[in-house]
Coordinates of C-alpha atoms in Angstrom, one line a residue:
M129 CA -0.2 0.1 -0.2
K130 CA 1.3 3.5 -1.0
I131 CA 0.1 6.7 0.9
L132 CA 0.5 10.1 -0.6
I133 CA 0.5 12.7 1.4
S134 CA -0.5 16.7 -0.6
A135 CA 1.0 18.7 2.2
D136 CA 0.2 22.5 2.3
M137 CA 1.8 25.0 5.2
E138 CA -0.9 27.7 5.7
G139 CA -3.2 24.7 7.5
A140 CA -0.8 23.7 9.9
T141 CA -0.7 23.5 13.3
G142 CA 0.3 27.4 14.6
V143 CA -0.1 29.0 11.5
T144 CA -2.5 32.3 11.7
W145 CA -0.4 34.6 9.4
P146 CA 1.5 35.8 6.5
A147 CA 4.8 35.5 7.5
D148 CA 4.2 32.4 9.1
V149 CA 4.2 30.8 5.8
L150 CA 6.1 33.5 3.1
P151 CA 9.9 31.4 3.4
G152 CA 12.7 33.7 5.0
T153 CA 11.2 35.0 7.2
P154 CA 11.9 34.4 11.2
Q155 CA 8.5 33.4 11.8
W156 CA 8.5 30.6 8.5
E157 CA 11.2 29.4 9.8
R158 CA 9.7 29.0 13.4
C159 CA 6.9 27.4 12.0
R160 CA 8.5 24.8 9.5
S161 CA 8.6 22.7 12.8
M162 CA 5.0 22.3 13.6
F163 CA 4.5 22.2 9.8
T164 CA 7.0 18.9 9.7
S165 CA 5.5 18.1 13.0
D166 CA 2.2 17.9 11.1
V167 CA 3.2 15.8 9.0
D168 CA 5.5 13.6 10.2
A169 CA 2.3 12.9 12.2
A170 CA 0.0 11.7 9.3
V171 CA 3.5 9.2 8.4
R172 CA 3.6 7.7 11.2
G173 CA 0.0 7.2 11.5
F174 CA -0.1 6.1 8.2
F175 CA 2.8 3.5 8.9
E176 CA 1.5 2.2 12.0
A177 CA -1.8 1.0 10.2
G178 CA 0.1 -1.1 7.7
A179 CA 1.2 1.0 4.8
D180 CA 4.7 0.3 2.8
E181 CA 5.3 3.1 1.0
V182 CA 4.4 7.2 2.3
L183 CA 5.7 9.7 -0.5
I184 CA 5.3 13.1 0.8
N185 CA 5.1 15.6 -2.3
E186 CA 5.5 19.7 -0.6
A187 CA 2.9 21.8 -1.9
H188 CA 3.2 25.3 -0.2
W189 CA 4.4 28.2 -2.3
T190 CA 8.1 27.5 -3.0
M191 CA 7.9 23.8 -2.3
R192 CA 11.1 23.5 0.2
N193 CA 9.0 24.0 3.7
L194 CA 9.3 20.6 5.7
L195 CA 12.6 19.4 7.3
L196 CA 13.0 15.9 6.5
E197 CA 15.9 15.5 8.8
Q198 CA 12.7 16.0 11.3
L199 CA 10.7 13.0 9.2
D200 CA 10.2 10.2 10.3
E201 CA 13.1 7.4 8.1
R202 CA 10.5 5.1 6.5
A203 CA 9.4 7.9 4.2
E204 CA 9.8 9.6 1.5
M205 CA 9.8 13.3 0.1
L206 CA 9.1 15.0 -3.2
T207 CA 10.0 18.8 -3.1
G208 CA 11.1 21.3 -5.6
R209 CA 8.7 23.6 -7.4
H210 CA 7.7 23.2 -11.8
K211 CA 6.1 19.6 -11.5
S212 CA 3.5 18.4 -13.8
L213 CA 1.0 17.9 -11.4
S214 CA 1.8 20.4 -9.1
M215 CA 0.1 19.7 -5.3
V216 CA -0.9 16.3 -6.2
E217 CA 1.9 15.2 -8.0
G218 CA 2.5 11.4 -8.0
V219 CA -0.9 10.6 -8.6
Q220 CA -0.7 10.2 -12.3
H221 CA 1.6 6.8 -11.5
G222 CA -0.7 4.5 -11.1
D223 CA 1.0 3.4 -7.9
V224 CA -0.7 5.2 -5.2
D225 CA -3.5 4.0 -3.2
A226 CA -5.0 6.9 -1.6
I227 CA -3.8 10.7 -0.8
A228 CA -3.9 12.9 2.4
Y229 CA -3.7 16.5 2.5
V230 CA -2.2 17.8 5.2
G231 CA -2.0 21.9 6.6
Y232 CA -5.1 22.6 3.8
H233 CA -7.1 25.6 4.1
A234 CA -10.2 26.8 2.1
G235 CA -10.7 28.6 -0.7
A236 CA -10.4 32.3 -2.1
G237 CA -13.3 34.2 -1.6
S238 CA -14.4 31.8 1.9
E239 CA -14.0 32.5 5.3
G240 CA -10.5 30.7 6.9
V241 CA -7.3 31.2 8.0
L242 CA -5.6 32.2 4.9
A243 CA -7.6 31.6 2.5
H244 CA -7.1 31.9 -1.5
T245 CA -6.5 29.5 -3.9
F246 CA -3.3 29.4 -5.8
L247 CA -2.1 32.9 -5.4
A248 CA -2.2 34.4 -1.5
N249 CA -4.2 37.5 -2.6
S250 CA -5.5 38.6 -6.6
L251 CA -8.2 35.4 -6.9
T252 CA -11.5 36.3 -5.6
G253 CA -13.4 33.5 -6.3
V254 CA -13.2 30.5 -8.2
W255 CA -15.6 28.1 -9.3
A256 CA -15.5 24.4 -10.6
D257 CA -18.8 23.2 -13.0
G258 CA -20.6 26.0 -11.1
V259 CA -19.1 25.1 -7.5
R260 CA -17.0 27.1 -5.6
A261 CA -13.8 25.8 -5.1
S262 CA -10.8 25.6 -3.2
E263 CA -7.8 23.8 -3.8
G264 CA -9.1 20.5 -2.2
Y265 CA -12.1 20.8 -4.8
L266 CA -9.7 21.3 -7.6
N267 CA -6.9 18.9 -6.4
T268 CA -9.8 16.0 -5.8
L269 CA -11.0 16.3 -9.4
V270 CA -7.8 15.6 -10.4
T271 CA -7.3 12.3 -7.9
T272 CA -11.1 11.1 -8.6
E273 CA -9.8 10.8 -12.8
Y274 CA -6.4 8.9 -11.5
G275 CA -9.0 6.5 -9.5
V276 CA -7.0 7.4 -6.0
P277 CA -9.3 8.5 -3.0
V278 CA -9.1 11.7 -0.4
V279 CA -8.6 9.7 2.8
L280 CA -7.2 12.6 5.5
V281 CA -7.4 16.0 5.8
T282 CA -5.8 18.4 8.0
G283 CA -6.1 21.9 8.3
D284 CA -8.4 24.7 10.4
D285 CA -12.0 24.1 10.8
R286 CA -13.0 25.6 8.0
A287 CA -11.0 23.2 5.8
V288 CA -13.0 20.3 7.7
E289 CA -16.1 21.8 6.7
D290 CA -14.7 22.6 2.5
A291 CA -13.9 18.9 2.6
K292 CA -17.0 17.5 3.4
G293 CA -17.8 19.0 -0.5
Y294 CA -15.5 16.7 -2.3
A295 CA -14.6 14.2 0.3
P296 CA -16.8 13.1 2.6
E297 CA -15.3 10.1 3.8
A298 CA -12.2 11.4 4.7
V299 CA -11.1 11.5 8.3
T300 CA -10.7 14.9 9.6
V301 CA -8.5 17.1 11.8
A302 CA -9.0 20.2 12.6
V303 CA -5.7 22.0 14.4
K304 CA -7.4 25.7 14.9
D305 CA -10.9 26.7 14.7
Y306 CA -11.3 30.3 12.7
V307 CA -11.6 33.3 14.1
S308 CA -10.6 36.0 11.7
R309 CA -8.6 35.1 8.0
Y310 CA -4.9 36.2 9.9
A311 CA -6.4 34.7 13.6
A312 CA -7.3 31.4 15.2
V313 CA -7.3 29.4 18.0
C314 CA -4.3 27.2 18.0
R315 CA -4.3 23.9 19.8
P316 CA 0.1 22.6 20.2
P317 CA 1.7 20.7 18.7
A318 CA 2.0 17.7 20.6
R319 CA -2.0 17.6 20.9
T320 CA -2.5 17.6 17.3
A321 CA 0.4 15.5 15.9
A322 CA -1.1 12.9 18.1
E323 CA -4.7 14.1 16.6
I324 CA -3.4 13.8 13.2
R325 CA -1.3 10.4 13.6
D326 CA -4.3 8.5 14.8
A327 CA -6.9 9.5 12.7
A328 CA -3.8 8.9 10.4
R329 CA -4.9 5.3 11.1
R330 CA -8.3 5.1 11.3
S331 CA -8.1 6.6 7.6
V332 CA -5.9 3.4 6.4
P333 CA -9.3 1.4 5.8
L334 CA -10.4 3.8 3.1
A335 CA -7.3 2.8 1.1
G336 CA -7.5 1.5 -2.0
R337 CA -7.1 2.4 -5.8
R338 CA -11.0 2.8 -7.5
T339 CA -11.4 2.4 -11.1
P340 CA -10.9 5.4 -12.8
P341 CA -14.5 7.1 -14.8
E342 CA -13.6 8.4 -17.8
P343 CA -12.2 11.6 -18.0
E344 CA -14.6 14.6 -18.2
P345 CA -15.1 18.1 -19.6
H346 CA -14.3 20.8 -16.6
T347 CA -15.3 24.7 -16.7
I348 CA -13.0 26.8 -14.6
E349 CA -14.4 30.7 -13.8
I350 CA -12.6 32.9 -12.3
E351 CA -12.7 36.2 -10.3
F352 CA -10.0 38.5 -10.1
D353 CA -9.9 41.6 -7.8
A354 CA -8.8 43.8 -10.5
E355 CA -9.4 44.2 -13.9
H356 CA -6.8 44.4 -15.9
L357 CA -6.0 40.6 -14.8
V358 CA -8.8 39.2 -17.0
G359 CA -6.6 40.5 -19.9
A360 CA -3.5 39.0 -18.3
A361 CA -5.3 35.6 -17.9
T362 CA -6.9 35.5 -21.6
V363 CA -3.6 35.0 -23.0
V364 CA -3.8 31.3 -22.5
P365 CA -4.8 29.6 -24.6
G366 CA -8.9 29.0 -24.4
V367 CA -9.2 31.5 -21.8
E368 CA -11.7 34.2 -22.3
R369 CA -13.7 36.8 -20.5
S370 CA -16.9 36.5 -18.7
G371 CA -17.5 39.4 -16.3
E372 CA -15.6 42.7 -16.1
R373 CA -13.4 41.0 -13.2
R374 CA -13.8 37.4 -14.7
V375 CA -12.9 34.7 -16.8
T376 CA -13.9 30.9 -18.0
F377 CA -12.3 28.1 -19.4
T378 CA -13.2 24.2 -20.8
S379 CA -10.7 21.8 -20.6
P380 CA -11.4 18.2 -21.2
S381 CA -10.3 16.7 -18.4
A382 CA -9.4 17.6 -15.0
Y383 CA -6.1 16.8 -16.1
E384 CA -5.8 19.4 -18.5
A385 CA -8.0 21.6 -16.6
I386 CA -5.9 22.1 -13.6
R387 CA -2.7 22.5 -15.7
C388 CA -4.4 25.7 -17.3
F389 CA -5.2 26.8 -14.0
K390 CA -1.6 26.3 -13.6
A391 CA -0.9 28.5 -16.5
V392 CA -3.3 30.9 -15.9
T393 CA -2.5 32.0 -12.7
T394 CA 1.1 32.3 -13.1
V395 CA 0.8 34.9 -15.6
V396 CA -1.8 36.7 -13.6
S397 CA 1.0 37.0 -10.5
S398 CA 3.5 38.1 -13.4
A399 CA 0.9 41.1 -14.0
V400 CA 0.2 42.3 -10.3
E401 CA 2.0 45.3 -9.2
E402 CA 3.6 45.7 -5.7
Q403 CA 1.1 48.3 -4.7
Y404 CA -2.1 48.6 -7.0
G405 CA -2.3 44.8 -7.5

């Protein structure tokens, strides 16, 4: 049995503030240990329940945040950027039996600690086939296409609530409770690690590849906080204006949809000016 962990940082224990997740800041350096503790707890729980392999895919920002030296020696970690499927890289190879989302968060325009979708700002909403979509929702469109179930989700309480919409059977752990986008009631890492470890053990019976469904088209709509970003986004082939601050595109599969979405966010991020957005 092989389990893939997609590890994001905004939903990690103790994280509430932009500096907590911005590489290079003193607060990021401090929070890396708590982030690593969450991931390591999941790793240990999976192995205790019978997993043979656990691969961690770094999914936050530079994708170089976890402390490898603090992880269980049985784990392996995929670190670094420019991966074909970004946050769920590895799910496409046919050898993964389940995926866990550790440190996830709510989507752009929703209540949640550091809520966003791919870009820290600029996007005020994302919809997939008419449903407001977080990163977890978008990533699950892809994992479902490869027959890989989501068995565990950790993050703040809003991320846990969001998971009910895309992975209703998954075991969940709320490591903190939302107060505002930049505030939360947090539990200490010793407590959250124990809860995540136990949840990972309980989630293993949900693992097992499903028969992949036939790929189907998905329509993605994106809303920005400034009109000029629409002009930037429509440079990507197939992306069209759908409103004053909105664009839309339709892709033939979830695989193509997430790659087009990634292209849009990459282009848009280069069009954001420091002071005026």
